[in-house]
XYZ file of C-alpha atoms in Angstrom:
375
model
C 113.523 91.530 119.660
C 112.723 94.959 121.099
C 109.318 95.192 119.415
C 108.203 92.222 121.528
C 110.203 92.899 124.685
C 110.073 96.677 125.154
C 106.605 98.223 125.100
C 108.085 101.733 125.262
C 110.139 101.035 122.145
C 107.075 99.559 120.421
C 105.023 102.634 121.310
C 107.743 104.952 120.000
C 108.036 102.956 116.782
C 104.267 103.106 116.251
C 104.489 106.889 116.610
C 107.249 107.042 113.988
C 105.175 104.906 111.623
C 102.255 107.347 111.817
C 104.645 110.239 111.268
C 105.269 108.626 107.874
C 101.600 109.052 106.960
C 102.154 112.803 106.875
C 105.865 112.770 105.983
C 106.466 109.913 103.502
C 110.191 110.649 103.279
C 110.519 109.074 106.754
C 109.588 105.567 105.538
C 113.167 104.690 104.664
C 114.426 105.420 108.195
C 111.605 103.348 109.710
C 112.285 100.352 107.471
C 116.030 100.549 108.054
C 115.442 100.479 111.806
C 113.120 97.470 111.511
C 115.606 95.787 109.168
C 118.279 96.148 111.849
C 115.916 94.574 114.384
C 115.964 91.272 112.454
C 119.533 91.513 111.156
C 118.383 91.935 107.576
C 120.556 93.138 104.719
C 117.826 94.517 102.429
C 114.463 96.199 102.778
C 111.771 96.969 100.251
C 108.508 98.910 100.183
C 106.768 98.837 96.808
C 103.679 98.174 94.725
C 104.180 95.201 92.382
C 101.918 93.727 89.710
C 100.919 90.043 90.085
C 103.235 89.368 87.126
C 106.245 90.839 88.897
C 106.422 94.341 87.404
C 107.370 97.094 89.860
C 104.717 99.808 89.636
C 105.841 102.077 92.474
C 108.928 101.852 94.633
C 108.975 103.809 97.877
C 111.954 102.249 99.674
C 114.716 100.041 98.343
C 117.809 99.574 100.496
C 120.809 97.278 100.443
C 120.959 96.860 96.657
C 123.765 97.875 94.339
C 122.712 100.441 91.675
C 122.743 97.837 88.888
C 121.280 94.967 90.881
C 118.999 92.931 88.554
C 116.371 92.197 91.208
C 113.509 93.586 89.138
C 114.228 91.437 86.108
C 113.965 88.317 88.292
C 110.638 89.303 89.894
C 108.522 87.543 87.206
C 109.945 84.192 88.399
C 109.751 85.011 92.112
C 107.704 82.055 93.437
C 106.576 83.998 96.505
C 104.650 86.729 94.649
C 101.443 84.724 94.002
C 101.051 84.222 97.746
C 100.545 87.963 98.145
C 97.252 87.663 96.223
C 95.574 85.820 99.091
C 97.920 86.045 102.103
C 96.212 87.658 105.139
C 96.951 91.330 105.699
C 99.118 92.062 108.770
C 100.442 88.475 108.838
C 104.057 88.007 107.858
C 104.868 85.661 104.979
C 108.026 83.950 106.234
C 109.812 82.340 103.297
C 111.834 79.670 105.109
C 108.777 78.573 107.104
C 105.670 79.328 105.019
C 107.289 78.275 101.741
C 110.004 75.994 103.082
C 113.752 76.517 102.794
C 114.443 73.336 100.856
C 111.605 74.030 98.471
C 112.820 77.606 98.026
C 116.319 76.355 97.202
C 114.856 74.232 94.406
C 113.396 77.260 92.595
C 114.913 79.103 89.657
C 114.636 82.347 91.606
C 116.848 80.987 94.369
C 119.380 79.376 92.041
C 119.686 82.278 89.618
C 119.236 85.301 91.893
C 119.303 84.640 95.655
C 122.117 82.076 95.943
C 124.694 83.967 93.799
C 124.228 86.968 96.104
C 124.336 84.954 99.353
C 120.710 85.853 100.130
C 118.969 83.355 102.322
C 115.558 84.181 103.796
C 112.809 86.792 103.581
C 109.708 88.036 105.361
C 107.130 90.361 103.812
C 103.757 91.899 104.630
C 100.946 92.866 102.244
C 99.377 96.275 102.906
C 97.150 96.886 99.852
C 95.618 94.702 97.129
C 94.016 95.953 93.936
C 93.536 94.694 90.384
C 96.767 96.214 89.117
C 99.028 95.177 91.940
C 99.685 94.812 95.637
C 101.643 96.964 98.060
C 104.073 95.206 100.356
C 107.040 95.800 102.629
C 109.637 93.353 103.889
C 113.215 92.307 104.461
C 115.800 89.845 103.190
C 118.606 88.230 105.197
C 121.900 86.856 103.907
C 123.660 83.583 104.656
C 125.708 85.184 107.457
C 122.522 85.987 109.347
C 120.675 82.764 108.565
C 116.915 82.349 108.706
C 114.463 84.742 110.265
C 113.082 83.484 113.597
C 109.465 83.069 114.622
C 110.050 85.560 117.446
C 111.223 88.191 114.974
C 108.220 87.603 112.711
C 105.919 87.925 115.734
C 107.592 91.231 116.615
C 107.114 92.595 113.115
C 103.464 91.529 113.214
C 102.949 93.915 116.150
C 103.880 96.872 113.942
C 102.314 95.605 110.681
C 98.721 96.877 111.244
C 100.062 100.350 111.963
C 102.136 100.408 108.772
C 99.057 99.384 106.778
C 96.924 102.112 108.369
C 99.616 104.721 107.784
C 99.742 103.707 104.111
C 95.940 103.990 103.859
C 95.957 107.456 105.422
C 98.876 108.615 103.308
C 97.035 107.373 100.200
C 93.876 109.274 101.171
C 95.950 112.396 101.782
C 97.502 112.116 98.344
C 100.921 111.398 99.881
C 101.344 115.096 100.566
C 103.469 116.449 103.373
C 100.969 118.230 105.573
C 102.125 120.561 108.343
C 99.802 121.598 111.171
C 99.413 125.158 109.899
C 98.537 124.018 106.362
C 95.822 121.462 107.141
C 92.989 123.611 105.868
C 94.561 124.434 102.510
C 95.622 120.840 101.833
C 92.720 118.867 103.258
C 89.936 120.955 101.777
C 90.957 119.683 98.339
C 90.473 116.006 99.201
C 87.541 113.867 98.109
C 87.652 111.804 101.315
C 85.954 113.099 104.448
C 88.589 114.422 106.885
C 88.099 115.917 110.329
C 90.458 117.120 113.039
C 89.176 116.826 116.608
C 90.653 118.324 119.749
C 91.252 116.303 122.903
C 87.615 116.696 123.972
C 86.203 115.474 120.673
C 85.282 118.921 119.371
C 85.705 119.349 115.596
C 88.269 122.050 114.881
C 88.377 121.299 111.156
C 86.108 119.546 108.645
C 86.706 119.539 104.903
C 83.682 119.855 102.535
C 82.979 116.083 102.235
C 83.088 115.816 106.046
C 80.730 118.797 106.390
C 78.230 117.043 104.109
C 78.331 113.903 106.272
C 77.907 115.943 109.456
C 74.870 117.692 107.954
C 73.319 114.260 107.323
C 74.340 113.094 110.781
C 75.708 109.815 109.419
C 77.864 108.212 110.622
C 78.828 111.123 112.925
C 77.021 114.301 113.961
C 77.704 117.488 115.920
C 76.075 117.553 119.344
C 76.721 120.374 121.824
C 79.953 121.198 120.026
C 81.241 117.619 120.429
C 81.296 115.004 117.692
C 78.942 112.092 118.375
C 78.094 108.837 116.670
C 74.660 108.481 115.093
C 73.975 105.594 117.492
C 75.518 104.085 120.627
C 77.744 101.635 118.733
C 79.160 104.329 116.449
C 79.609 106.662 119.420
C 81.671 103.987 121.179
C 83.851 103.586 118.071
C 84.433 107.339 118.049
C 85.394 107.303 121.735
C 87.830 104.459 121.085
C 89.377 106.420 118.220
C 89.870 109.461 120.434
C 91.329 107.357 123.259
C 93.762 105.436 121.046
C 97.380 106.496 121.125
C 98.888 106.254 117.676
C 96.450 104.776 115.161
C 92.999 103.237 115.098
C 90.661 101.774 112.468
C 87.089 100.495 112.499
C 84.178 99.772 110.182
C 80.905 101.638 110.827
C 77.555 101.422 109.037
C 75.038 104.230 108.678
C 72.176 104.936 106.293
C 72.878 101.806 104.277
C 76.524 102.787 103.721
C 79.619 101.286 105.286
C 82.573 103.484 106.174
C 86.123 102.676 107.102
C 87.269 105.056 109.818
C 90.971 105.723 110.314
C 92.281 107.845 113.172
C 95.778 109.139 113.887
C 96.942 111.091 116.925
C 98.450 114.436 115.963
C 100.970 115.902 118.374
C 101.463 119.660 118.574
C 98.438 120.347 116.378
C 96.985 123.869 116.526
C 93.440 124.798 117.307
C 91.563 126.867 114.766
C 92.193 130.013 116.827
C 95.956 129.439 116.713
C 96.316 128.226 120.309
C 98.217 124.966 120.802
C 96.101 121.905 121.529
C 97.123 119.310 124.091
C 96.135 116.492 121.750
C 94.322 116.299 118.441
C 93.069 113.461 116.274
C 92.940 113.269 112.493
C 89.834 111.316 111.434
C 89.526 110.002 107.850
C 86.407 108.279 106.478
C 86.153 106.406 103.215
C 83.927 103.755 101.700
C 85.623 100.336 101.701
C 87.153 99.111 98.487
C 86.896 95.472 97.492
C 90.070 93.872 98.757
C 91.102 92.797 95.300
C 89.689 92.764 91.808
C 92.521 90.590 90.525
C 90.883 87.624 88.758
C 93.283 85.055 90.240
C 92.563 86.308 93.756
C 88.820 86.269 93.082
C 89.033 82.739 91.652
C 90.913 81.661 94.779
C 87.997 82.806 96.941
C 85.204 81.576 94.668
C 86.644 78.086 94.097
C 88.356 77.658 97.479
C 91.849 77.204 96.032
C 94.835 76.277 98.166
C 97.954 78.514 98.163
C 99.778 75.992 95.955
C 96.897 75.965 93.458
C 96.838 79.774 93.421
C 100.570 79.737 92.728
C 100.158 77.417 89.734
C 97.170 79.362 88.399
C 99.006 82.698 88.735
C 101.969 81.487 86.682
C 99.654 79.852 84.115
C 97.942 83.228 83.745
C 101.341 84.756 82.965
C 101.773 82.337 80.060
C 104.122 79.774 81.637
C 103.828 76.095 80.727
C 103.462 73.463 83.461
C 107.081 72.420 82.811
C 108.318 75.986 83.264
C 106.201 76.370 86.411
C 107.870 73.270 87.811
C 111.274 74.982 87.559
C 110.002 78.338 88.789
C 108.391 77.086 91.992
C 110.722 74.181 92.686
C 108.378 71.200 92.504
C 108.152 68.258 90.144
C 106.192 68.356 86.899
C 104.041 65.561 88.306
C 103.073 67.746 91.268
C 102.282 70.673 88.989
C 100.071 68.382 86.887
C 98.348 67.192 90.055
C 97.579 70.799 91.035
C 96.370 71.437 87.492
C 94.008 68.449 87.643
C 92.565 69.764 90.895
C 92.148 73.222 89.326
C 90.221 71.608 86.474
C 88.006 69.763 88.948
C 87.273 72.787 91.126
C 86.529 75.106 88.200
C 84.573 72.586 86.149
C 86.965 72.790 83.206
C 89.076 70.253 81.335
C 91.662 72.241 79.380
C 94.163 74.948 80.289
C 92.557 77.392 77.857
C 89.145 76.859 79.468
C 90.646 77.098 82.960
C 92.281 80.445 82.201
C 89.178 81.759 80.469
C 87.096 80.803 83.516
C 89.561 82.306 85.992
C 90.242 85.516 84.069
C 86.522 86.123 83.609
C 86.218 86.535 87.369
C 87.335 90.178 87.225
C 84.234 92.363 87.429
C 83.715 94.661 84.422
C 81.434 96.878 86.523
C 84.009 98.535 88.736
C 87.235 100.447 88.219
C 90.039 99.207 90.402
C 92.952 101.637 90.342
C 96.256 100.694 91.873
C 96.580 102.005 95.410
C 99.867 103.795 95.501
C 102.357 103.409 98.312
C 103.255 106.747 99.878
C 105.803 108.682 97.842
C 107.679 111.785 98.686
């Protein structure tokens, strides 16, 4: 696994991932290369609703034009795990779900097995009320199961893919060339700066100018950008020193900011002279990780992954008997999970359970779907 064994290859791959933040059409090449690393036969990069509806599809490889994969997504037993699975950690089907258990599901019997598909690994990159963004790979029976070493290798690149998606989302998934930064970035609502190799701002869009005037979380000082305190200044120095991508959370004036940084090669200074190294700095206020009621209920009531799975399919209108077939466990086990859901939520009927869980979505905040980068 070259991602684990060859640090030069890993560094080069990280650079290609951040290229995708500014050139979304490159995602397919990156995923195909990673797919080859694990011997996969399919790759996917999409935003999917918790009920299995594809909202946005950025990359889809290895499928025939009329492949019915999307019509089987509503019974994919792995989807509910994406509601609570940790970001940057691979969900490895044969290990985290169990190969025998997977083979007992309707999804495996009706879709995977007839196509000789065998194992999968996926990563969640965004979570919102309407859906979650994810990328991943599928292997066939000739390749066998994914190995723990391969999952560990993919986990080295996963944080960088997530950051590139965040930056691409902030940039509106536009292709931005060095000589068009000003025209494109001045239209954005997020604060965006470009710093030269010495930390001097060579571009700041209007929202960034407003923050710099306030001096929070960053300020101009003797032509160099500085943090408003020592801790923030250290974060800024780390961002400038990082090769590839960087992210951190900073607090200033009662507001928290997520800071994303990407190294820009061959960027131009404002006077047209080439810079040796520049950094794109993006600041935004953190979103709640998810406003999906099932995900919120999982946190509030301390639900296990299996209980989340049952609750998610109940919320889609499936009966306990149907859930048994979908997720490959006995009806008795489903009923046991249901009893525990009743106990944890203080309810006694399915209707009351769903009403309690679905009421967890806050009516006070909009939660738009975060789109995967699209060309």
